[in-house]
Tab-separated table of N, CA and C in Angstrom:
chain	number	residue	atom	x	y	z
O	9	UNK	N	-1.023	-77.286	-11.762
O	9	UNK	CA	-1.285	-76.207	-10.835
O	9	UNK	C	-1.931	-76.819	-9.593
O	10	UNK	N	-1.485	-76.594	-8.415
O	10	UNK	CA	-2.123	-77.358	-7.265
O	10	UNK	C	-3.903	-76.569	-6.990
O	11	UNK	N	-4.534	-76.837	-6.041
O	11	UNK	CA	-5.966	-76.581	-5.627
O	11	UNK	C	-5.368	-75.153	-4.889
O	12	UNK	N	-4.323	-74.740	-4.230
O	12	UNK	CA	-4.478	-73.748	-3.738
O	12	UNK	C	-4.291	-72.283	-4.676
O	13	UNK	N	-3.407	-72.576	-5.574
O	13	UNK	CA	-3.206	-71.971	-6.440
O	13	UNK	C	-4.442	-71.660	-7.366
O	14	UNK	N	-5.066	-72.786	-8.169
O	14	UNK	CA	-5.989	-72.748	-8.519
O	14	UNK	C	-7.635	-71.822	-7.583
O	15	UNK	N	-7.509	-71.880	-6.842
O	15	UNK	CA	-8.685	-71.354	-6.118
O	15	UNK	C	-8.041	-69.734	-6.152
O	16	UNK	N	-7.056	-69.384	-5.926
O	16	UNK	CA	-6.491	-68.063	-5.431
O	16	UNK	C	-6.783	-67.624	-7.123
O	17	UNK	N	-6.305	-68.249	-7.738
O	17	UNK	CA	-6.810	-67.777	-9.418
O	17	UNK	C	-7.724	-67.489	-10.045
O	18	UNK	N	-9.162	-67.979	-9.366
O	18	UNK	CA	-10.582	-68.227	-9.709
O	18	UNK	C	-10.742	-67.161	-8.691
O	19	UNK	N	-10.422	-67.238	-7.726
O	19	UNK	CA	-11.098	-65.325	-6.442
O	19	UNK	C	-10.674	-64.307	-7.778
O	20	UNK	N	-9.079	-64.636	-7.964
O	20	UNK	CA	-9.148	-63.183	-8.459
O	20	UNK	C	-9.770	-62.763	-9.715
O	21	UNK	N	-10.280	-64.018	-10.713
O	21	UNK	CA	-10.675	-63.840	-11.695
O	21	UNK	C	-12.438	-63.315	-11.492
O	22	UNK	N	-12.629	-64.047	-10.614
O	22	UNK	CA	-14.192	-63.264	-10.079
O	22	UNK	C	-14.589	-62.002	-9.592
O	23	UNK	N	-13.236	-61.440	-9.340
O	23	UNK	CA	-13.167	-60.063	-8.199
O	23	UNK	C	-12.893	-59.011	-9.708
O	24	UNK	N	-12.228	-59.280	-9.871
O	24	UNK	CA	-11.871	-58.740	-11.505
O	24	UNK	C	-13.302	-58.490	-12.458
O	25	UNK	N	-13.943	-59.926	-12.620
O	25	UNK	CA	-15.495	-59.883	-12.844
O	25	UNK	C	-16.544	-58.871	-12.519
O	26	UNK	N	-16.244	-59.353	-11.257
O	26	UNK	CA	-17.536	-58.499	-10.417
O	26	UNK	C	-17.020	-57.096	-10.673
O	27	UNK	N	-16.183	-56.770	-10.514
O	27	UNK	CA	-15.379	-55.006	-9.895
O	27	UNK	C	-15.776	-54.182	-11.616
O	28	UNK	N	-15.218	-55.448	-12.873
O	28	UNK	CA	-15.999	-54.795	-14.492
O	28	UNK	C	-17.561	-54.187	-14.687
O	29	UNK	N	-18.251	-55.668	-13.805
O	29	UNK	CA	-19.446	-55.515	-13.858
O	29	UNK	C	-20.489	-54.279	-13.282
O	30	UNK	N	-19.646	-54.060	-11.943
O	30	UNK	CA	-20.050	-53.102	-11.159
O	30	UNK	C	-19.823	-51.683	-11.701
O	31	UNK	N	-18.787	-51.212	-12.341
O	31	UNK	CA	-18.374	-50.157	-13.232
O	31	UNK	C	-19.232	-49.792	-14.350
O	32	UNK	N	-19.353	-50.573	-15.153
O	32	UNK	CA	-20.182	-50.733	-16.232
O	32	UNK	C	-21.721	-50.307	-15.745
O	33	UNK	N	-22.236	-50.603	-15.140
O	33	UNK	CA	-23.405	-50.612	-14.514
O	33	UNK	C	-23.672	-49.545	-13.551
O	34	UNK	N	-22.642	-48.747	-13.385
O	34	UNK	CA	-22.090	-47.284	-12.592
O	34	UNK	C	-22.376	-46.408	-13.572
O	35	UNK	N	-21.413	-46.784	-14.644
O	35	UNK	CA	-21.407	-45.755	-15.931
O	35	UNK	C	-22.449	-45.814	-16.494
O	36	UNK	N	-23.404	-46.772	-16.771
O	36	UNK	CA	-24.725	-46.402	-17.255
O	36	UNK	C	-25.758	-45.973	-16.755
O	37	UNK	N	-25.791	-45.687	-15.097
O	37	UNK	CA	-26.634	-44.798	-14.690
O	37	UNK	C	-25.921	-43.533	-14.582
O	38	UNK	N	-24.935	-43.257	-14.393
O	38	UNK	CA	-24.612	-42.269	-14.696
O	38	UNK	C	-24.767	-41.083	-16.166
O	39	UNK	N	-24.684	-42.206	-17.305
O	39	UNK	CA	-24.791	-41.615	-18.961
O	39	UNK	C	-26.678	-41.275	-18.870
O	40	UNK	N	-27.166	-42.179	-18.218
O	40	UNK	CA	-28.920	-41.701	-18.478
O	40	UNK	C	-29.406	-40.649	-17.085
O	41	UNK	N	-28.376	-40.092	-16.475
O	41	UNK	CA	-28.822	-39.004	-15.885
O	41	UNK	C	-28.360	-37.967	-15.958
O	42	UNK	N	-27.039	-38.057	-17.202
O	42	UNK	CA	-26.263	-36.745	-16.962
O	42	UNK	C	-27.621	-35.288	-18.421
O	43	UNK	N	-27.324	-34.367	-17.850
O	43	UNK	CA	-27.980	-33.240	-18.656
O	43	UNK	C	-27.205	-32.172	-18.926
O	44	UNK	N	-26.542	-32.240	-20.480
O	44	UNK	CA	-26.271	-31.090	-21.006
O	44	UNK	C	-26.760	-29.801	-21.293
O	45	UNK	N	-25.880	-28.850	-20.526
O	45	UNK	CA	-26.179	-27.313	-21.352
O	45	UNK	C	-26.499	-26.886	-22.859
O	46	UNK	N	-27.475	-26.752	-23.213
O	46	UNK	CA	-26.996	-26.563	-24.204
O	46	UNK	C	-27.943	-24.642	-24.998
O	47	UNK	N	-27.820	-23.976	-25.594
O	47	UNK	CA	-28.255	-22.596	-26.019
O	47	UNK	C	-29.344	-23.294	-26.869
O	48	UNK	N	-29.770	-22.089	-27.448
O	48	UNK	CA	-31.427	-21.878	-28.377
O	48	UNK	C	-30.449	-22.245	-29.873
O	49	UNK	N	-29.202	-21.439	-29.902
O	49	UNK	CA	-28.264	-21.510	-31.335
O	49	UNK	C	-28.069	-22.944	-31.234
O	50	UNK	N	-27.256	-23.660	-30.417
O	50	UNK	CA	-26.671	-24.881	-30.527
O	50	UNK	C	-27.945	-26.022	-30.524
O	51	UNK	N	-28.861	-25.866	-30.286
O	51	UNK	CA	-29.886	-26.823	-30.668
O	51	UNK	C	-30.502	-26.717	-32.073
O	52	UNK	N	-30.606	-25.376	-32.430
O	52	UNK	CA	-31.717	-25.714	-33.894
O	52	UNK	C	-30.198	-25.574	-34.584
O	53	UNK	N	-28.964	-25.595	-34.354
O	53	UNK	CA	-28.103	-25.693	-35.262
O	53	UNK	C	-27.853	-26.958	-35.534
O	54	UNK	N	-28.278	-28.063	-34.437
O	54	UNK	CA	-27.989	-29.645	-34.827
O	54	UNK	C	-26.638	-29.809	-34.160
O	55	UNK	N	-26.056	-28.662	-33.306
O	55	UNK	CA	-24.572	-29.219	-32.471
O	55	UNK	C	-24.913	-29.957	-31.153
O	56	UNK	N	-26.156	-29.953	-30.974
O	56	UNK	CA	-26.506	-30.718	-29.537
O	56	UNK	C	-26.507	-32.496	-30.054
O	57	UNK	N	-26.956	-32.857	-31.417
O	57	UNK	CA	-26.737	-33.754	-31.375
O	57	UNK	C	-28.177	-34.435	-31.985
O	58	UNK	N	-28.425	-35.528	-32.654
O	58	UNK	CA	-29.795	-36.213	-33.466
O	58	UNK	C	-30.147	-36.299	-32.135
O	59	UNK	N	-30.336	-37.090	-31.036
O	59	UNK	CA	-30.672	-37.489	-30.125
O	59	UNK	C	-31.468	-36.235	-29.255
O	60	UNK	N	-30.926	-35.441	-29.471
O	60	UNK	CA	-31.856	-33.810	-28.875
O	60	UNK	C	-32.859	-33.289	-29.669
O	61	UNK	N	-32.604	-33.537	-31.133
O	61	UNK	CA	-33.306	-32.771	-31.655
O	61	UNK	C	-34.530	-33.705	-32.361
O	62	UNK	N	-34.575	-35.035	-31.954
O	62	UNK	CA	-35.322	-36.224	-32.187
O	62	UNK	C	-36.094	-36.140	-30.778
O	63	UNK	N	-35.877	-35.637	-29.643
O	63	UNK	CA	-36.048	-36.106	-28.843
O	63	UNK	C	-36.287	-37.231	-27.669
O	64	UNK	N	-35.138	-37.738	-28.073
O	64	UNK	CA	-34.989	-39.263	-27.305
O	64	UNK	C	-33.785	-38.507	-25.787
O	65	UNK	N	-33.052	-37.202	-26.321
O	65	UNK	CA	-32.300	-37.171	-24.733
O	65	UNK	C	-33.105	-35.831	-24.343
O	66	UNK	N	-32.788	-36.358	-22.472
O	66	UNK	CA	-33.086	-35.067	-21.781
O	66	UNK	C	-32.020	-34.073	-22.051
O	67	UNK	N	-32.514	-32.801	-21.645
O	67	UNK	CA	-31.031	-31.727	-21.539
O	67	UNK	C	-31.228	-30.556	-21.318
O	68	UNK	N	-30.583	-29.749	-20.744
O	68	UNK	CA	-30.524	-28.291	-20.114
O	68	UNK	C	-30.558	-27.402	-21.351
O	69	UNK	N	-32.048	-26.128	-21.200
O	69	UNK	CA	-31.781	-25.591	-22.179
O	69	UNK	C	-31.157	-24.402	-21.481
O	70	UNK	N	-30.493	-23.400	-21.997
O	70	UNK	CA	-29.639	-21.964	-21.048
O	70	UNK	C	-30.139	-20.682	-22.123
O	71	UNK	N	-30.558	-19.572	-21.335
O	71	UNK	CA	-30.351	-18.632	-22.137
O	71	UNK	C	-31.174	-17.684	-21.689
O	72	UNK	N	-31.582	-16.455	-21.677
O	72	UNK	CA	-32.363	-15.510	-21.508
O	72	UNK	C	-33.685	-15.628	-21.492
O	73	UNK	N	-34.653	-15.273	-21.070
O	73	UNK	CA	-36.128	-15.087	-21.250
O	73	UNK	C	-36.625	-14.308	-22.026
O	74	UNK	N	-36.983	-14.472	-23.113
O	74	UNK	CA	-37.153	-13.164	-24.749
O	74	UNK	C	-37.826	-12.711	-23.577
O	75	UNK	N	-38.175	-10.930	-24.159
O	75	UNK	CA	-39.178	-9.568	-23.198
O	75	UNK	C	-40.419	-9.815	-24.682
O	76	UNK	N	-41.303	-9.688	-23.845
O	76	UNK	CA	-42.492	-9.966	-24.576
O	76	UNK	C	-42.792	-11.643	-25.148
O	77	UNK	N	-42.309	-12.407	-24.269
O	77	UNK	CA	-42.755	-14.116	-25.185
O	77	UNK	C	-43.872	-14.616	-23.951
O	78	UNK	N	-43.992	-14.235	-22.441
O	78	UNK	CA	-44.392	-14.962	-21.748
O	78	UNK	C	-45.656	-14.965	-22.119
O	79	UNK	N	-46.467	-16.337	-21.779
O	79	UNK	CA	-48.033	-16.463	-21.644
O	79	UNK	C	-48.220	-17.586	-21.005
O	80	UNK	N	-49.090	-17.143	-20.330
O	80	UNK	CA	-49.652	-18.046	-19.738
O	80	UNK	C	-51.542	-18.362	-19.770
O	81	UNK	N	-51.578	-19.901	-19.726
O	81	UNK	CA	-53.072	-19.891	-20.243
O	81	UNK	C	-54.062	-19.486	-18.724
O	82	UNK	N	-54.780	-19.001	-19.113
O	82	UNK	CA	-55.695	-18.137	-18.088
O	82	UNK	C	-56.245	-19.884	-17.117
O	83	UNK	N	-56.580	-19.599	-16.094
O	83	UNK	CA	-57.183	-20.947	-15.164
O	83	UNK	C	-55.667	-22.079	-15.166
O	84	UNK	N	-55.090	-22.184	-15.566
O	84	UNK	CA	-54.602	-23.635	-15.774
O	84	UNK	C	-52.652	-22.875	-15.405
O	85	UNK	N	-51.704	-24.474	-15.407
O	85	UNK	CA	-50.511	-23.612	-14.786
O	85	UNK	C	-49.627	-23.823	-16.073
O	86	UNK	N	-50.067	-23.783	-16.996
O	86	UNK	CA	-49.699	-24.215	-18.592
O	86	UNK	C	-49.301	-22.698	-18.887
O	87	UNK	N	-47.418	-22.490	-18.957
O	87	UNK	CA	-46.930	-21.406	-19.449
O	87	UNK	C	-46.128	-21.380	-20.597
O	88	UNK	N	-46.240	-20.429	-21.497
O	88	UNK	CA	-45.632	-20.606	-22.925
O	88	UNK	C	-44.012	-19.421	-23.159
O	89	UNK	N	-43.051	-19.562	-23.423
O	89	UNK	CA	-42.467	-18.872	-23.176
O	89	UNK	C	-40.969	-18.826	-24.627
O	90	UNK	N	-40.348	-18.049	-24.544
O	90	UNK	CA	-39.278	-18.328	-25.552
O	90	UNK	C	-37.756	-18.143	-24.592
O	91	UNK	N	-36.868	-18.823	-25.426
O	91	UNK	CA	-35.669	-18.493	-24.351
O	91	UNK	C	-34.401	-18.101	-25.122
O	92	UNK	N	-33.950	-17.394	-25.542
O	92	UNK	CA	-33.057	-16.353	-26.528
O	92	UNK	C	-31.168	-16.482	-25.983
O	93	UNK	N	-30.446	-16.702	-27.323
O	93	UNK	CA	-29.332	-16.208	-26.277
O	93	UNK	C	-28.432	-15.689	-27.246
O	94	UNK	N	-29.813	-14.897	-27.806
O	94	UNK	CA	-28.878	-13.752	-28.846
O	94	UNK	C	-28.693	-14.233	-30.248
O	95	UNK	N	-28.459	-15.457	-30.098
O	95	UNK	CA	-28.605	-15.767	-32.137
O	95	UNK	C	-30.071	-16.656	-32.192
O	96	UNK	N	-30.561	-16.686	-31.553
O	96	UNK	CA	-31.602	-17.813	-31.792
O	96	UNK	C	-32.699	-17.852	-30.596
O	97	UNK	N	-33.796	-18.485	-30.862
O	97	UNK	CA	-34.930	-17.753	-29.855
O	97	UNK	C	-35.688	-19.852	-30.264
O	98	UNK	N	-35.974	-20.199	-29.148
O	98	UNK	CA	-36.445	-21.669	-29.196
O	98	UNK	C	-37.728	-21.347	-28.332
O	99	UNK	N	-38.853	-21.777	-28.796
O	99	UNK	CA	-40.274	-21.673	-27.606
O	99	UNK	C	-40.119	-22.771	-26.901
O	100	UNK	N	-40.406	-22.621	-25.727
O	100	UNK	CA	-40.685	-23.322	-24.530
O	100	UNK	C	-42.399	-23.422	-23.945
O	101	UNK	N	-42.055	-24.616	-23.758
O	101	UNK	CA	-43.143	-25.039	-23.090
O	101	UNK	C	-43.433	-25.781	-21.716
O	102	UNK	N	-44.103	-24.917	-20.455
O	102	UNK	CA	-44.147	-26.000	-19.256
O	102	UNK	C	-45.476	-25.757	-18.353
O	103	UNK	N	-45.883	-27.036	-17.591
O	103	UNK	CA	-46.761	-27.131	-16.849
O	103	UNK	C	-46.349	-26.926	-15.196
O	104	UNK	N	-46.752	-26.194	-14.670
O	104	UNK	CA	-46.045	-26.366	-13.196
O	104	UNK	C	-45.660	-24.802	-12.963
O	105	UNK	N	-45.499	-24.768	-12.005
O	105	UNK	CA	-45.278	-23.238	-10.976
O	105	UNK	C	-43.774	-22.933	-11.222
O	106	UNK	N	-43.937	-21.694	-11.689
O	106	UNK	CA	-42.804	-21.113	-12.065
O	106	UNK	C	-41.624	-20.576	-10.537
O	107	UNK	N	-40.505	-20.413	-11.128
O	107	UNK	CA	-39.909	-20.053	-9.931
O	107	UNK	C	-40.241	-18.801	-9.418
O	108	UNK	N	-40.273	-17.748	-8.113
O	108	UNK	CA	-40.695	-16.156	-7.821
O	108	UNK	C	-40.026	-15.636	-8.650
O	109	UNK	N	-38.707	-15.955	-8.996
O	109	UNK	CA	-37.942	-14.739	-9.580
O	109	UNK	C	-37.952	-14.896	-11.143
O	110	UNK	N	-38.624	-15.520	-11.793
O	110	UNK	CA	-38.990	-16.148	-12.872
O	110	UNK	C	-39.481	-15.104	-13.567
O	111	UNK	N	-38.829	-13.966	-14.675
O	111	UNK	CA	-39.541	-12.773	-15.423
O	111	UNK	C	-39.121	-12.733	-16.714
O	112	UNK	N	-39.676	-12.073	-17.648
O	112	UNK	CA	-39.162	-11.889	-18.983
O	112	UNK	C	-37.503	-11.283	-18.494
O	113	UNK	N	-36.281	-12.101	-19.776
O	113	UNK	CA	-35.510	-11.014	-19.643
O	113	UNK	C	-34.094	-11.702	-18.346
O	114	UNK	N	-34.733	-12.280	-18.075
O	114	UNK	CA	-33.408	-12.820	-16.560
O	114	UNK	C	-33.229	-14.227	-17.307
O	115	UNK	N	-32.033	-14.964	-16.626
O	115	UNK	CA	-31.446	-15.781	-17.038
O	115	UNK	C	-32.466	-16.886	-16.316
O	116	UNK	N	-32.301	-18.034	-17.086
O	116	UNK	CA	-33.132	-19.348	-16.804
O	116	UNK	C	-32.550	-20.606	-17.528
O	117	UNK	N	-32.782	-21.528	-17.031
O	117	UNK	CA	-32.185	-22.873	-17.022
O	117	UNK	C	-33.275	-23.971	-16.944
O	118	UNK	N	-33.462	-24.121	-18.306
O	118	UNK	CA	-34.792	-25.381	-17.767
O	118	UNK	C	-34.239	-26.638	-18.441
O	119	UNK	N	-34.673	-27.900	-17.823
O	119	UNK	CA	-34.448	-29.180	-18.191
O	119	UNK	C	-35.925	-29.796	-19.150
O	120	UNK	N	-35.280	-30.784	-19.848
O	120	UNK	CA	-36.300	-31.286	-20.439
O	120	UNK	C	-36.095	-32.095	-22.110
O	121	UNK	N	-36.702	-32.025	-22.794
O	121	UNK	CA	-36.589	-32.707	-23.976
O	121	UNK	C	-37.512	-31.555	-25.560
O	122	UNK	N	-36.962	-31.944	-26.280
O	122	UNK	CA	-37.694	-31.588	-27.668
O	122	UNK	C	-38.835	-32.819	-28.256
O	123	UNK	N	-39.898	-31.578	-28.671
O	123	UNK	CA	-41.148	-32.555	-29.200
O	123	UNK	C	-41.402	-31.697	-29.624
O	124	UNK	N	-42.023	-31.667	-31.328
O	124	UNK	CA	-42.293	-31.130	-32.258
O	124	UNK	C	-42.011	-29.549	-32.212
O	125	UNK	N	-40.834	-29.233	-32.287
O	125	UNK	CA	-39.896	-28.033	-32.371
O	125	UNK	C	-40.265	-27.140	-31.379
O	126	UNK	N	-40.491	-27.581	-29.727
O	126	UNK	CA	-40.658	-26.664	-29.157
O	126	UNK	C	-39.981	-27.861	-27.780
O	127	UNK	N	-39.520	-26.814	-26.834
O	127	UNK	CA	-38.925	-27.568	-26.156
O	127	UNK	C	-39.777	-27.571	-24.758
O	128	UNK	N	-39.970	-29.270	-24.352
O	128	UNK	CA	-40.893	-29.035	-23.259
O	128	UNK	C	-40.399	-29.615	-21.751
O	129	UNK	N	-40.640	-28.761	-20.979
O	129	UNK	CA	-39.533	-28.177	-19.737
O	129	UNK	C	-40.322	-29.067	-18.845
O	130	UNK	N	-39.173	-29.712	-18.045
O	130	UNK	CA	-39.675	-30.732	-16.795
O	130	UNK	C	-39.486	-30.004	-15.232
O	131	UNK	N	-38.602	-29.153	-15.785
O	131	UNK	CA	-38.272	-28.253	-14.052
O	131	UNK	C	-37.447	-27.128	-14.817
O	132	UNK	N	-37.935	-25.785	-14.334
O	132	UNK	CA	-37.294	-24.542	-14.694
O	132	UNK	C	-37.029	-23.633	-13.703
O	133	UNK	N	-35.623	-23.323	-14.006
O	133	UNK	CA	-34.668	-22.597	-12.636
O	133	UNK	C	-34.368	-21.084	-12.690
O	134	UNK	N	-34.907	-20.176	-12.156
O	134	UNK	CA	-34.076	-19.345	-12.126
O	134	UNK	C	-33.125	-18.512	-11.847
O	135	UNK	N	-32.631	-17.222	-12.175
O	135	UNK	CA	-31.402	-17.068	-10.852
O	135	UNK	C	-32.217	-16.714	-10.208
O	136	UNK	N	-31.104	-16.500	-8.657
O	136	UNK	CA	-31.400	-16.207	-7.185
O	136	UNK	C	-31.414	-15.200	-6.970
O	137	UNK	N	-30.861	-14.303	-7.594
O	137	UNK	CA	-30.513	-12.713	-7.956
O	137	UNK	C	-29.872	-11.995	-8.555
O	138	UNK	N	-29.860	-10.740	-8.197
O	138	UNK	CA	-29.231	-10.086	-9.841
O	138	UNK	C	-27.636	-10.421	-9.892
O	139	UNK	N	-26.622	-11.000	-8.884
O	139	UNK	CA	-25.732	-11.360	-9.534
O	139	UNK	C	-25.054	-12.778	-9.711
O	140	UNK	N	-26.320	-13.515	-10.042
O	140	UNK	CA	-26.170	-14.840	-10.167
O	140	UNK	C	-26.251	-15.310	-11.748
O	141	UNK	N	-25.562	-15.657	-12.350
O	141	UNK	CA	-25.735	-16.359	-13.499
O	141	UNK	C	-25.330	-17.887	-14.017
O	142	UNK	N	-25.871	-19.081	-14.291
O	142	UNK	CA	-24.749	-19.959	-14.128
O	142	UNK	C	-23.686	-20.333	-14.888
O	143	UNK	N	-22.926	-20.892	-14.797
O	143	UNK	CA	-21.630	-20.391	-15.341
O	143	UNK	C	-21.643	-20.642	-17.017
O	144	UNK	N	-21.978	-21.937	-16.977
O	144	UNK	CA	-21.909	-21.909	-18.298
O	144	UNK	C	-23.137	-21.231	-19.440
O	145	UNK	N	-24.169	-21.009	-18.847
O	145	UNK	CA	-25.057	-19.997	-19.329
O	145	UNK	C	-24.311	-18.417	-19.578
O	146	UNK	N	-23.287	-18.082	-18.599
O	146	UNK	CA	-22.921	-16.475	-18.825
O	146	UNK	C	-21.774	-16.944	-19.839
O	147	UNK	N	-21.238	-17.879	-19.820
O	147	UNK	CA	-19.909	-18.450	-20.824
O	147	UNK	C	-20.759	-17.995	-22.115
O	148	UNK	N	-21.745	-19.024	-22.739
O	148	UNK	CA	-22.135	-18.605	-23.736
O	148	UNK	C	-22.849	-17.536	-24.320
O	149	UNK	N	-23.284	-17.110	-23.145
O	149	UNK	CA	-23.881	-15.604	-23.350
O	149	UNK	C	-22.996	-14.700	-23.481
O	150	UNK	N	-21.718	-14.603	-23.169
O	150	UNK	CA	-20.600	-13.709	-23.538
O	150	UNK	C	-20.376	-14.255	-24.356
O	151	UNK	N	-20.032	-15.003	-25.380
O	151	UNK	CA	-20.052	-15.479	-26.433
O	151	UNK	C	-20.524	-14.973	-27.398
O	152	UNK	N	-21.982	-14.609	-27.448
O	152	UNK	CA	-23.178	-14.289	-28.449
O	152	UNK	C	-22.980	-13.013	-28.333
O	153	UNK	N	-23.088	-12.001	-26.918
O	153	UNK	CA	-22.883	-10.301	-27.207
O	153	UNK	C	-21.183	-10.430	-27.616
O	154	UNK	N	-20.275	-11.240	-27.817
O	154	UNK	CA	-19.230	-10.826	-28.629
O	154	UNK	C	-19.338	-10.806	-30.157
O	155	UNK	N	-20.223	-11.843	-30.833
O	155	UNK	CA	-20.774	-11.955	-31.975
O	155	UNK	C	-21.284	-10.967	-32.413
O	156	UNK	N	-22.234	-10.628	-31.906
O	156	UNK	CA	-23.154	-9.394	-32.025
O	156	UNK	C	-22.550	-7.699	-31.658
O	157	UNK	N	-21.466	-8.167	-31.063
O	157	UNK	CA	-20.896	-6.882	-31.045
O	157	UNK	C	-21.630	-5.946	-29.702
O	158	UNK	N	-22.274	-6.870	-28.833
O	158	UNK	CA	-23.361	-5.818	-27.852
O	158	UNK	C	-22.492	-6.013	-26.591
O	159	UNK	N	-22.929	-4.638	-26.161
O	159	UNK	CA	-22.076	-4.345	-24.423
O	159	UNK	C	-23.029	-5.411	-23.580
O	160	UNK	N	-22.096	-6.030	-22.678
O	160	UNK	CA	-22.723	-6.854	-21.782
O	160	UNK	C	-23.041	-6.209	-20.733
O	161	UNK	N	-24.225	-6.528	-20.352
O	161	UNK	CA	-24.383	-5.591	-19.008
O	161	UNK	C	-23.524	-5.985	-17.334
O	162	UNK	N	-23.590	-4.739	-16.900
O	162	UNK	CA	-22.499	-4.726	-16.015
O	162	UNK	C	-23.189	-5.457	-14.573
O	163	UNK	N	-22.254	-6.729	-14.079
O	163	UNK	CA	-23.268	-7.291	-12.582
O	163	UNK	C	-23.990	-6.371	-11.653
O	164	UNK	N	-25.049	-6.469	-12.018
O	164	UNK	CA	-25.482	-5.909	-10.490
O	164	UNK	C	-26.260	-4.462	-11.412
O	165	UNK	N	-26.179	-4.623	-12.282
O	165	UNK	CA	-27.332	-3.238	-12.972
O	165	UNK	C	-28.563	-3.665	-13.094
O	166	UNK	N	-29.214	-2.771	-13.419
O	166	UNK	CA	-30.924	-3.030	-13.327
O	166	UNK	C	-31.114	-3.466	-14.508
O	167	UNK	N	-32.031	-4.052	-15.123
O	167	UNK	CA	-32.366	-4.794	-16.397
O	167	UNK	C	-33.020	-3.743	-17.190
């Protein structure tokens, strides 16, 4: 094989290299930031996965705000809460200022991890208004009032 050949063989075998390397190293920041949806049912059922329910991954919990779970500790921004989505009710736990529209009963989306069977919330979202839900939160929530057999309420009604 002459030197020119040879060199044109070694670029491309390096470019090839580098271009694996760079991918690989794409995809793994990508896998440690992505955060699954997941319900109050699909977690204590064990479909989220050992890793959720061990708490080694972050992940989106979705589901309603039970009516009657909120508390909050008097002086301090330490709020206790449950989050329901019709088969199953998981307590929540977070430090930090809640969103305004943040009430028993409306849809919410908090991130975070499991530690000793309560799930503790790093940032909690709520909707923007009454006809906001996010998608895959109303997916599975139509889901559960089909289970249950309950009328879903109609967009834009009062709670």
């Amino acid at each position: 094989m002459n030197p020119v050949r040879r060199r044109r063989l070694l670029f491309v075998a390096l470019l090839v290299l580098a271009s694996g390397v760079a991918t690989a190293l794409v995809a793994m920041a990508l896998q440690r930031n992505v955060a699954y949806l997941y319900t109050p049912a699909e977690v204590l059922r064990g479909d989220a996965g050992a890793e959720v329910a061990s708490g080694q991954a972050r992940f989106r919990l979705g589901g309603m705000v039970e009516k009657g779970s909120f508390q909050r500790t008097t002086g301090s921004l330490d709020a206790r809460f449950r989050v329901t989505d019709g088969d199953a009710q998981l307590a929540v736990a977070y430090t930090g200022i809640l969103p305004d529209l943040f009430r028993e009963g409306q849809a919410v989306v908090a991130t975070g991890r499991m530690q000793d069977g309560v799930f503790v919330a790093e940032n909690v979202l709520a909707k923007h208004d009454e006809n906001y839900m996010p998608k895959e939160v109303a997916d599975k929530m139509g889901k559960a009032h089909q289970k249950h057999d309950v009328q879903a309420p109609a967009p834009g009604a009062a709670p």
